[in-house]
Short mmCIF file of C-alpha atoms and ligand atoms in Angstrom, two decimals:
data_model
loop_
_atom_site.label_atom_id
_atom_site.label_comp_id
_atom_site.label_asym_id
_atom_site.label_seq_id
_atom_site.Cartn_x
_atom_site.Cartn_y
_atom_site.Cartn_z
CA MET A 1 79.69 33.36 44.45
CA ALA A 2 77.61 35.81 45.02
CA SER A 3 74.75 36.74 47.03
CA THR A 4 71.60 34.30 45.25
CA ARG A 5 68.78 37.71 44.02
CA ARG A 6 65.07 37.36 43.63
CA ILE A 7 65.14 38.68 39.58
CA LEU A 8 62.06 40.93 40.85
CA ASP A 9 63.96 42.44 42.08
CA VAL A 10 67.41 41.86 40.04
CA LEU A 11 65.04 44.01 37.61
CA ARG A 12 63.37 46.52 39.36
CA HIS A 13 67.35 47.55 41.31
CA GLY A 14 70.07 46.47 39.78
CA GLN A 15 72.58 48.65 38.41
CA PRO A 16 75.32 47.56 36.06
CA ASP A 17 78.57 45.86 37.45
CA GLU A 18 76.45 44.82 39.95
CA THR A 19 77.69 40.65 40.62
CA ILE A 20 75.06 38.33 41.49
CA THR A 21 73.82 34.44 41.17
CA VAL A 22 70.25 34.02 39.81
CA LYS A 23 68.57 30.67 40.23
CA GLY A 24 65.27 30.14 38.58
CA TRP A 25 64.05 27.54 35.87
CA VAL A 26 65.22 28.42 31.51
CA ARG A 27 62.51 29.97 29.90
CA THR A 28 64.04 30.38 26.01
CA LYS A 29 67.75 29.34 24.98
CA ARG A 30 68.87 30.88 21.40
CA GLU A 31 71.89 30.06 20.17
CA GLN A 32 74.55 32.41 18.42
CA LYS A 33 77.63 31.85 17.02
CA GLU A 34 80.04 33.01 19.43
CA PHE A 35 77.19 33.32 22.46
CA SER A 36 73.80 32.21 23.49
CA PHE A 37 70.55 34.26 25.48
CA ILE A 38 69.29 32.53 27.87
CA GLU A 39 65.84 34.14 29.81
CA VAL A 40 65.92 33.09 33.87
CA ASN A 41 62.97 33.26 35.25
CA ASP A 42 62.56 32.57 39.27
CA GLY A 43 58.69 33.42 39.64
CA SER A 44 59.14 36.74 41.61
CA SER A 45 58.17 38.04 38.33
CA MET A 46 56.49 38.38 35.15
CA ALA A 47 59.55 39.24 33.45
CA GLY A 48 62.29 36.93 33.00
CA LEU A 49 66.23 38.29 33.41
CA GLN A 50 68.14 37.82 29.77
CA VAL A 51 71.30 36.71 30.58
CA VAL A 52 74.37 36.95 28.27
CA VAL A 53 76.92 33.32 27.33
CA ASN A 54 79.61 33.72 26.13
CA GLN A 55 81.57 30.83 24.59
CA ASP A 56 84.73 31.94 26.92
CA VAL A 57 82.35 30.93 29.94
CA PRO A 58 83.77 27.69 31.56
CA GLY A 59 82.68 24.54 30.30
CA TYR A 60 79.80 26.61 28.37
CA ALA A 61 79.35 24.40 24.49
CA ASP A 62 79.14 20.98 27.03
CA THR A 63 76.94 23.42 30.23
CA ILE A 64 75.12 24.99 27.09
CA LYS A 65 73.12 21.39 25.52
CA ARG A 66 71.70 21.11 28.93
CA LEU A 67 69.74 24.27 28.64
CA SER A 68 66.55 23.76 27.15
CA THR A 69 63.33 25.25 28.41
CA GLY A 70 62.38 24.03 31.64
CA ALA A 71 66.10 23.31 33.17
CA SER A 72 66.45 24.68 36.68
CA VAL A 73 70.13 26.37 37.03
CA ALA A 74 72.07 28.97 39.11
CA ILE A 75 74.08 31.56 37.05
CA SER A 76 76.36 34.29 38.48
CA GLY A 77 77.72 36.95 36.92
CA THR A 78 77.67 41.33 36.45
CA LEU A 79 74.38 42.66 35.29
CA VAL A 80 75.75 45.39 32.72
CA GLU A 81 73.10 47.91 30.08
CA SER A 82 70.99 46.08 28.04
CA PRO A 83 71.35 47.27 24.18
CA ALA A 84 68.41 45.17 24.01
CA LYS A 85 64.80 47.32 24.05
CA GLY A 86 62.48 46.04 26.68
CA GLN A 87 64.85 45.44 29.79
CA ARG A 88 66.65 48.07 31.74
CA ILE A 89 69.52 44.72 32.84
CA GLU A 90 70.84 42.00 31.83
CA LEU A 91 73.09 39.95 32.91
CA LYS A 92 77.04 38.86 31.58
CA ALA A 93 77.96 34.74 32.69
CA GLU A 94 80.60 34.43 34.13
CA SER A 95 79.08 31.26 35.62
CA LEU A 96 76.52 28.65 35.47
CA GLU A 97 75.87 25.52 37.07
CA VAL A 98 72.73 22.67 35.67
CA PHE A 99 71.07 21.42 38.52
CA GLY A 100 68.71 19.81 36.15
CA GLU A 101 68.11 19.55 33.02
CA ALA A 102 64.52 19.29 31.56
CA ASP A 103 64.34 16.85 27.89
CA PRO A 104 63.08 18.98 25.43
CA GLU A 105 61.39 15.50 23.98
CA THR A 106 59.74 14.62 26.43
CA TYR A 107 59.22 18.59 29.06
CA PRO A 108 55.61 19.46 27.94
CA LEU A 109 55.74 23.16 28.48
CA GLN A 110 57.53 24.44 25.04
CA LYS A 111 57.75 28.26 23.66
CA LYS A 112 54.41 28.11 22.03
CA ARG A 113 50.54 28.92 23.49
CA HIS A 114 48.97 25.83 25.37
CA SER A 115 45.35 25.67 25.76
CA PHE A 116 43.83 25.53 29.60
CA GLU A 117 42.70 22.38 29.17
CA PHE A 118 46.31 21.08 28.36
CA LEU A 119 48.53 22.53 30.76
CA ARG A 120 45.60 21.47 34.03
CA ASP A 121 45.83 17.83 32.46
CA ILE A 122 49.65 18.50 33.93
CA ALA A 123 48.94 21.02 36.97
CA HIS A 124 52.37 20.04 38.59
CA LEU A 125 54.00 21.90 35.62
CA ARG A 126 52.16 24.33 34.72
CA ALA A 127 52.75 26.80 37.94
CA ARG A 128 55.74 27.66 35.57
CA THR A 129 54.08 29.82 32.62
CA ASN A 130 53.10 32.92 32.18
CA THR A 131 49.66 32.91 32.87
CA LEU A 132 49.17 30.70 36.02
CA GLY A 133 52.44 32.42 37.21
CA ALA A 134 50.49 35.43 37.68
CA VAL A 135 47.09 33.56 38.91
CA PHE A 136 49.41 31.99 41.56
CA ARG A 137 51.10 35.87 42.46
CA VAL A 138 47.74 37.73 42.98
CA ARG A 139 46.03 35.27 44.52
CA ASN A 140 49.23 35.66 46.66
CA ALA A 141 48.83 39.23 46.77
CA ALA A 142 44.64 38.91 47.51
CA SER A 143 45.64 37.11 50.41
CA THR A 144 47.86 39.50 51.41
CA ALA A 145 45.65 42.29 51.88
CA ILE A 146 42.75 40.26 53.34
CA HIS A 147 44.43 39.82 55.82
CA GLN A 148 45.70 43.54 55.98
CA PHE A 149 41.85 44.62 55.82
CA PHE A 150 40.72 42.46 58.63
CA GLN A 151 43.40 43.02 60.54
CA GLU A 152 44.01 46.78 60.25
CA ARG A 153 40.28 47.16 61.39
CA GLY A 154 40.73 44.59 64.68
CA PHE A 155 39.49 42.00 63.72
CA LEU A 156 40.32 38.45 64.79
CA TRP A 157 41.43 36.51 62.44
CA VAL A 158 39.85 33.11 64.10
CA HIS A 159 40.85 29.02 62.77
CA THR A 160 37.95 26.94 62.23
CA PRO A 161 37.40 23.06 61.59
CA ILE A 162 37.17 22.00 58.21
CA ILE A 163 35.55 18.83 60.02
CA GLY A 164 32.46 19.20 61.30
CA ALA A 165 29.42 17.62 62.76
CA SER A 166 26.42 19.97 61.02
CA ASP A 167 25.29 21.44 57.62
CA CYS A 168 25.99 25.21 58.47
CA GLU A 169 23.91 25.90 54.96
CA GLY A 170 21.10 23.40 55.53
CA ALA A 171 21.79 21.52 51.90
CA GLY A 172 22.99 18.78 52.28
CA GLU A 173 25.96 18.99 49.29
CA MET A 174 28.75 17.66 52.38
CA PHE A 175 31.15 15.41 52.02
CA THR A 176 31.70 12.62 54.62
CA VAL A 177 34.47 11.92 56.83
CA THR A 178 34.58 8.80 57.76
CA GLY A 179 37.14 6.05 60.15
CA PHE A 180 35.34 2.95 58.91
CA ASP A 181 36.64 0.04 57.18
CA LEU A 182 34.21 0.73 53.34
CA LYS A 183 34.28 -3.05 53.23
CA LYS A 184 33.40 -3.40 56.92
CA ILE A 185 30.69 -0.79 57.50
CA PRO A 186 28.20 -1.15 60.53
CA LEU A 187 24.51 -1.05 60.20
CA THR A 188 22.58 -0.86 62.68
CA GLU A 189 19.66 -2.29 64.53
CA ASP A 190 17.39 -2.86 61.70
CA LYS A 191 20.18 -2.58 58.83
CA GLN A 192 18.58 0.34 57.05
CA ALA A 193 20.70 3.25 57.73
CA VAL A 194 24.65 3.41 58.67
CA ASP A 195 25.39 3.30 62.14
CA PHE A 196 27.61 6.10 62.73
CA GLY A 197 27.96 5.88 66.46
CA LYS A 198 30.10 3.21 66.02
CA ASP A 199 32.30 5.98 63.52
CA PHE A 200 35.53 7.56 64.78
CA PHE A 201 33.59 11.12 65.64
CA GLY A 202 31.51 8.49 67.53
CA LYS A 203 28.43 10.35 64.60
CA GLN A 204 28.72 11.24 60.96
CA ALA A 205 30.64 14.19 60.41
CA PHE A 206 31.49 15.91 57.49
CA LEU A 207 33.99 18.14 56.07
CA THR A 208 32.57 21.70 56.44
CA VAL A 209 30.45 24.13 54.32
CA SER A 210 31.49 27.02 56.37
CA GLY A 211 32.49 28.61 58.79
CA GLN A 212 29.95 30.47 59.57
CA LEU A 213 28.59 29.28 62.58
CA GLU A 214 31.67 29.11 64.36
CA ALA A 215 32.72 32.55 63.45
CA GLU A 216 29.51 32.80 64.60
CA ILE A 217 30.62 31.76 68.24
CA MET A 218 33.93 32.93 68.07
CA ALA A 219 32.18 37.20 66.94
CA MET A 220 29.99 36.82 70.72
CA ALA A 221 33.18 36.37 72.12
CA PHE A 222 35.46 39.48 70.18
CA SER A 223 33.20 41.05 68.30
CA ASN A 224 34.82 40.70 64.66
CA VAL A 225 36.37 38.60 63.17
CA TYR A 226 37.89 36.36 60.19
CA THR A 227 38.62 33.28 58.80
CA PHE A 228 40.59 32.13 55.78
CA GLY A 229 40.31 28.56 55.46
CA PRO A 230 38.46 26.02 52.44
CA THR A 231 35.80 24.72 52.05
CA PHE A 232 34.39 22.04 50.58
CA ARG A 233 30.89 21.62 48.71
CA ALA A 234 29.52 17.99 47.55
CA GLU A 235 27.51 20.03 44.95
CA ASN A 236 27.83 17.74 41.01
CA SER A 237 28.69 22.05 39.64
CA ASN A 238 30.36 20.97 36.73
CA THR A 239 30.55 24.60 35.39
CA SER A 240 33.39 27.66 35.39
CA ARG A 241 32.52 29.22 39.14
CA HIS A 242 31.81 25.86 40.99
CA LEU A 243 34.78 23.64 43.00
CA ALA A 244 34.09 21.31 45.20
CA GLU A 245 37.05 22.96 47.50
CA PHE A 246 37.29 26.66 47.11
CA TRP A 247 38.85 29.19 49.92
CA MET A 248 36.08 31.35 51.65
CA VAL A 249 36.53 34.07 54.13
CA GLU A 250 34.25 34.87 56.12
CA PRO A 251 33.86 37.80 58.55
CA GLU A 252 30.97 37.64 61.70
CA MET A 253 30.91 41.25 63.18
CA ALA A 254 28.35 41.22 66.42
CA PHE A 255 26.62 45.00 66.83
CA CYS A 256 26.18 45.10 63.25
CA ASP A 257 22.96 44.65 60.68
CA LEU A 258 22.63 44.44 57.30
CA LEU A 259 23.68 48.28 56.46
CA GLY A 260 26.38 47.74 58.63
CA ASP A 261 26.98 44.64 56.47
CA MET A 262 27.06 45.53 53.53
CA GLU A 263 29.54 48.93 54.03
CA LEU A 264 31.93 46.27 54.70
CA ALA A 265 31.87 43.96 51.97
CA GLU A 266 32.04 47.07 49.04
CA ALA A 267 34.37 48.81 51.18
CA PHE A 268 36.16 45.11 51.50
CA LEU A 269 36.57 44.28 47.94
CA LYS A 270 37.86 48.13 46.67
CA TYR A 271 40.40 47.03 49.10
CA VAL A 272 41.45 44.08 48.10
CA PHE A 273 42.29 44.91 44.62
CA ARG A 274 43.67 48.63 45.16
CA PHE A 275 46.41 46.56 46.86
CA VAL A 276 46.47 44.27 44.31
CA LEU A 277 47.49 46.21 41.61
CA GLU A 278 49.83 47.96 43.06
CA GLN A 279 51.24 44.60 44.84
CA CYS A 280 51.39 43.13 40.47
CA PRO A 281 51.04 45.99 38.11
CA GLU A 282 53.15 43.66 34.75
CA ASP A 283 50.67 40.92 36.48
CA MET A 284 47.42 42.84 35.50
CA GLU A 285 48.88 44.07 32.84
CA PHE A 286 49.76 40.64 31.13
CA PHE A 287 45.76 39.84 31.85
CA ASN A 288 44.28 42.70 30.35
CA GLN A 289 46.33 42.52 27.16
CA ARG A 290 45.96 38.62 27.17
CA ILE A 291 43.67 37.82 28.58
CA ASP A 292 40.14 39.98 29.13
CA ASP A 293 40.48 43.01 28.26
CA SER A 294 38.49 45.06 31.04
CA VAL A 295 40.47 43.69 34.23
CA LEU A 296 42.42 47.06 34.45
CA ALA A 297 38.50 48.76 33.56
CA THR A 298 37.35 46.79 36.47
CA ALA A 299 38.75 46.78 38.67
CA ASP A 300 39.33 50.84 38.30
CA ASN A 301 35.02 50.64 38.70
CA ILE A 302 35.59 48.93 42.05
CA ILE A 303 37.88 51.39 43.49
CA ASN A 304 36.07 53.91 42.14
CA ASN A 305 32.01 53.45 42.00
CA GLU A 306 30.21 53.22 44.50
CA PHE A 307 27.97 49.20 43.99
CA ALA A 308 24.48 49.32 42.27
CA ARG A 309 22.21 48.64 45.53
CA VAL A 310 18.46 46.58 44.59
CA THR A 311 16.19 44.70 46.57
CA TYR A 312 15.41 40.86 45.15
CA THR A 313 12.16 42.05 44.26
CA GLU A 314 13.04 45.51 42.45
CA ALA A 315 15.21 43.29 40.80
CA ILE A 316 12.37 40.69 39.69
CA ALA A 317 10.64 43.75 38.15
CA LEU A 318 13.93 44.81 36.58
CA LEU A 319 14.21 40.85 35.59
CA GLU A 320 10.57 40.81 33.84
CA LYS A 321 10.73 44.18 32.22
CA ALA A 322 14.41 43.45 30.56
CA THR A 323 14.25 43.43 26.13
CA ARG A 324 15.79 40.39 26.43
CA THR A 325 14.17 36.00 27.36
CA PHE A 326 16.14 33.96 29.34
CA GLU A 327 16.91 30.39 29.27
CA TYR A 328 15.58 30.34 33.42
CA PRO A 329 11.87 31.75 34.50
CA VAL A 330 12.00 35.14 36.18
CA GLU A 331 9.06 34.35 39.22
CA TRP A 332 9.57 36.25 42.52
CA GLY A 333 10.26 33.66 44.98
CA LEU A 334 12.64 31.73 42.26
CA ASP A 335 15.56 32.13 42.78
CA LEU A 336 18.18 33.42 40.76
CA GLN A 337 20.16 32.27 38.32
CA SER A 338 23.59 33.56 36.95
CA GLU A 339 21.60 34.32 33.82
CA HIS A 340 19.27 36.28 36.17
CA GLU A 341 22.78 37.82 38.19
CA ARG A 342 24.57 38.60 35.44
CA TYR A 343 22.04 40.33 33.28
CA LEU A 344 22.13 43.04 36.99
CA ALA A 345 25.83 43.51 36.87
CA GLU A 346 27.15 43.34 33.57
CA GLU A 347 24.02 45.07 31.62
CA LEU A 348 21.71 47.16 33.49
CA PHE A 349 24.17 48.35 36.38
CA LYS A 350 27.74 47.25 34.48
CA LYS A 351 29.29 46.79 38.03
CA PRO A 352 29.12 45.01 41.04
CA THR A 353 24.90 44.90 42.38
CA ILE A 354 24.25 44.33 45.43
CA VAL A 355 21.46 42.59 45.43
CA THR A 356 19.08 42.99 49.27
CA ASP A 357 15.66 41.17 51.50
CA TYR A 358 15.22 37.47 49.44
CA PRO A 359 12.67 35.40 49.58
CA ALA A 360 13.34 33.65 52.93
CA LYS A 361 12.31 30.17 51.81
CA ILE A 362 14.91 29.55 48.78
CA LYS A 363 17.60 30.97 51.74
CA ALA A 364 19.34 29.45 54.21
CA PHE A 365 17.77 29.01 58.15
CA TYR A 366 20.14 30.98 59.93
CA MET A 367 19.16 34.32 58.05
CA ARG A 368 17.24 37.26 60.28
CA LEU A 369 13.64 36.93 59.21
CA ASN A 370 12.67 40.31 58.14
CA ASP A 371 9.48 42.17 59.39
CA ASP A 372 7.16 41.59 56.36
CA GLU A 373 7.55 37.42 57.18
CA LYS A 374 9.09 36.50 53.92
CA THR A 375 11.96 37.97 52.80
CA VAL A 376 15.31 37.54 54.33
CA SER A 377 18.01 40.01 55.01
CA ALA A 378 20.66 38.67 53.89
CA MET A 379 22.99 40.48 51.02
CA ASP A 380 24.44 38.84 47.49
CA ILE A 381 27.15 40.90 46.00
CA LEU A 382 26.73 40.21 42.12
CA ALA A 383 29.84 40.85 40.42
CA PRO A 384 30.09 41.40 36.22
CA LYS A 385 31.28 38.27 34.72
CA ILE A 386 31.00 36.21 37.45
CA GLY A 387 27.57 36.24 39.29
CA GLU A 388 27.63 36.32 42.88
CA ILE A 389 30.82 36.09 44.72
CA ILE A 390 29.36 37.59 48.66
CA GLY A 391 26.43 36.23 50.05
CA GLY A 392 25.83 37.66 53.35
CA SER A 393 23.60 38.59 55.90
CA GLN A 394 22.01 39.64 59.00
CA ARG A 395 21.87 36.99 61.01
CA GLU A 396 18.17 35.64 62.79
CA GLU A 397 18.90 36.28 66.64
CA ARG A 398 16.35 36.11 68.39
CA LEU A 399 15.73 32.45 69.43
CA ASP A 400 12.16 31.45 69.37
CA VAL A 401 12.35 32.86 65.12
CA LEU A 402 15.44 30.55 64.54
CA GLU A 403 13.93 27.84 66.38
CA ARG A 404 10.69 28.14 64.12
CA ARG A 405 13.36 28.23 61.27
CA ILE A 406 14.75 25.85 61.89
CA GLN A 407 12.18 23.76 61.44
CA GLU A 408 9.95 24.82 58.70
CA VAL A 409 13.81 24.66 57.02
CA GLY A 410 13.05 20.49 57.66
CA LEU A 411 16.12 20.82 60.06
CA ASP A 412 16.69 19.04 62.77
CA PRO A 413 17.35 20.56 65.23
CA ALA A 414 19.45 19.03 67.10
CA PRO A 415 22.37 19.70 65.99
CA TYR A 416 23.01 22.70 66.90
CA TRP A 417 22.51 22.82 69.72
CA TRP A 418 24.86 25.21 70.99
CA TYR A 419 24.10 27.83 68.63
CA LEU A 420 21.10 28.45 69.46
CA ASP A 421 22.59 28.57 72.30
CA LEU A 422 24.21 31.50 70.94
CA ARG A 423 20.75 32.78 71.49
CA ARG A 424 20.22 32.21 74.83
CA TYR A 425 23.18 33.64 76.72
CA GLY A 426 24.48 37.03 75.50
CA THR A 427 22.23 37.73 71.85
CA VAL A 428 22.74 40.66 70.20
CA PRO A 429 22.17 41.34 66.27
CA HIS A 430 24.90 40.30 64.11
CA ALA A 431 25.78 40.16 60.79
CA GLY A 432 28.76 38.74 58.03
CA PHE A 433 29.37 37.74 55.07
CA GLY A 434 31.01 34.95 52.77
CA LEU A 435 33.19 35.75 49.90
CA GLY A 436 34.44 33.15 47.38
CA PHE A 437 37.88 33.79 46.43
CA GLU A 438 38.60 31.87 43.92
CA ARG A 439 35.44 33.95 41.71
CA LEU A 440 37.56 37.07 43.54
CA VAL A 441 40.35 36.33 41.59
CA GLN A 442 38.40 34.27 38.33
CA PHE A 443 36.56 38.70 38.43
CA MET A 444 40.63 40.46 39.31
CA THR A 445 41.95 39.06 35.82
CA GLY A 446 38.81 38.17 34.31
CA MET A 447 40.55 34.26 34.21
CA GLY A 448 37.38 32.17 32.10
CA ASN A 449 37.91 28.61 33.89
CA ILE A 450 37.82 28.46 38.05
CA ARG A 451 40.03 25.73 37.63
CA ASP A 452 42.39 27.85 36.60
CA VAL A 453 42.77 30.13 39.24
CA ILE A 454 43.38 27.57 41.98
CA PRO A 455 46.46 25.22 41.79
CA PHE A 456 45.24 22.00 42.22
CA PRO A 457 41.59 21.80 41.94
CA ARG A 458 39.17 19.52 43.14
CA ALA A 459 35.90 18.91 40.87
CA PRO A 460 33.37 16.87 40.29
CA GLN A 461 36.55 13.65 38.19
CA GLU A 462 39.56 16.24 38.73
CA VAL A 463 41.56 14.93 42.08
CA GLU A 464 45.27 14.41 40.36
CA PHE A 465 47.60 16.01 42.09
O1 4AD B 1 26.72 31.86 49.32
P1 4AD B 1 27.83 31.64 50.34
O2 4AD B 1 26.74 29.28 49.86
O3 4AD B 1 27.36 31.58 51.50
C1 4AD B 1 27.92 30.95 52.68
O4 4AD B 1 28.23 29.59 53.17
C2 4AD B 1 27.55 31.79 54.18
N1 4AD B 1 27.82 30.93 55.27
C3 4AD B 1 28.35 33.27 54.62
C4 4AD B 1 28.72 33.65 55.18
O5 4AD B 1 27.16 34.27 55.29
N2 4AD B 1 29.73 33.46 56.24
O6 4AD B 1 28.37 30.96 49.95
C5 4AD B 1 29.26 32.06 50.41
C6 4AD B 1 30.12 32.33 48.68
C7 4AD B 1 29.49 32.38 47.28
O7 4AD B 1 29.56 34.30 47.29
C8 4AD B 1 30.33 32.20 45.97
O8 4AD B 1 31.44 33.44 46.03
C9 4AD B 1 31.50 30.88 47.22
O9 4AD B 1 30.83 31.54 48.12
N3 4AD B 1 30.87 29.92 46.16
C10 4AD B 1 31.63 28.96 45.63
N4 4AD B 1 33.44 29.25 44.97
C11 4AD B 1 33.41 27.72 44.13
N5 4AD B 1 32.80 26.95 43.91
C12 4AD B 1 31.73 26.56 44.56
N6 4AD B 1 30.89 25.66 45.20
C13 4AD B 1 31.13 27.91 45.79
N7 4AD B 1 29.67 27.86 46.64
C14 4AD B 1 29.80 28.62 47.36
MG1 MG B 2 25.00 32.16 47.95
#
């Protein structure tokens, strides 16, 4: 048997008369009188390889019967120029092996359009569809781009923990991790609270909402670092942009201010878009044709235009002047809702928009207090159609101010003792941001629901696979 080739490689580089083997899953079969066409896909590309199976192939009658959509096969044969339009090359089968059949009576993926809702219920099979296949290839390329961007700039990739004892965002949206037998949870002496002292870690532990605080520790040794890993939010938000488990990219830079932070974030997004367009041109073309016809124009806009920049105070003034009405009130001091964010990025600026200097009251305790004592050196990047995709800030590096801020927001300072130590020993101005990776993939592909850009979404009432 000839060596197995990936179908992407065959489609791009295969030459007539080469003998090859491909392995994959049947997408379609068309039986004619004396031969059959099958299209085989192995996940390496959107397009499958067309295979012509003549009657004279050994075991033809029996094998062809078993080859329905979804069946797994190995096919060896010779490449020939394809007379069909839209494809350069096809495979003339000489031998076929069926690994596993897929009963057409029950196999849920038939050759028709399935709704994304339906596909979510069969997440164990949906990666075999055109759209989800394209999404996961883009996701892979974007991940590679992220590492490449930071590695080229000398950032250290640091692995921050998934289980922790502090709340980075101070929003209390955390899942508890416990080793308790839930039928016998020990209570404190007064029976008013759970005695986490007796739990596995000796205190209450949580799934992390962000690796930022630990990334700050590492930045105070390596200057420039980044994390890229799963984070968890126990917020009961049933929207098309929230997951309970999502991946976040968090760079953290010592000796950096808000301006440097914004510049890095913009260069980063441009880099990732360019890389994905280069690596996945067919997939991106597909999204543009089938999902959202502004996908390629958006990518072009990101790569070639500077992002808009406004302060929160300016943004509020612009929203107050808007001729349209909003569901949620617009007022200095209130957080921007997704409808406001989208208005700014989508309708007003028509490109990613960086909003800076938010009121301290609506942002996390670690953001650096500005001289006006009312706002913090924060920045959010808002994307058309998505809203916030990046949230970042310069960090409060002054011990006394940080202690005060922790008090003001009503957090117990005890779990943050080590975070405060960073301000006691060799503190420096520093900044960073967090990119919601699934929101980025949504933004790139035009996919409407965040559950369809991660292989196995976790959301309220959703944990099957
Ligand atoms: O704005 P957030 O909460 O910021 C942080 O966690 C900081 N510690 C980041 C940092 O400065 N290092 O979250 C960052 C990004 C958001 O902009 C959004 O894109 C994404 O994470 N995000 C979510 N994505 C999917 N589902 C959710 N529930 C998300 N919550 C936030
Ligand atoms: Mg945020």
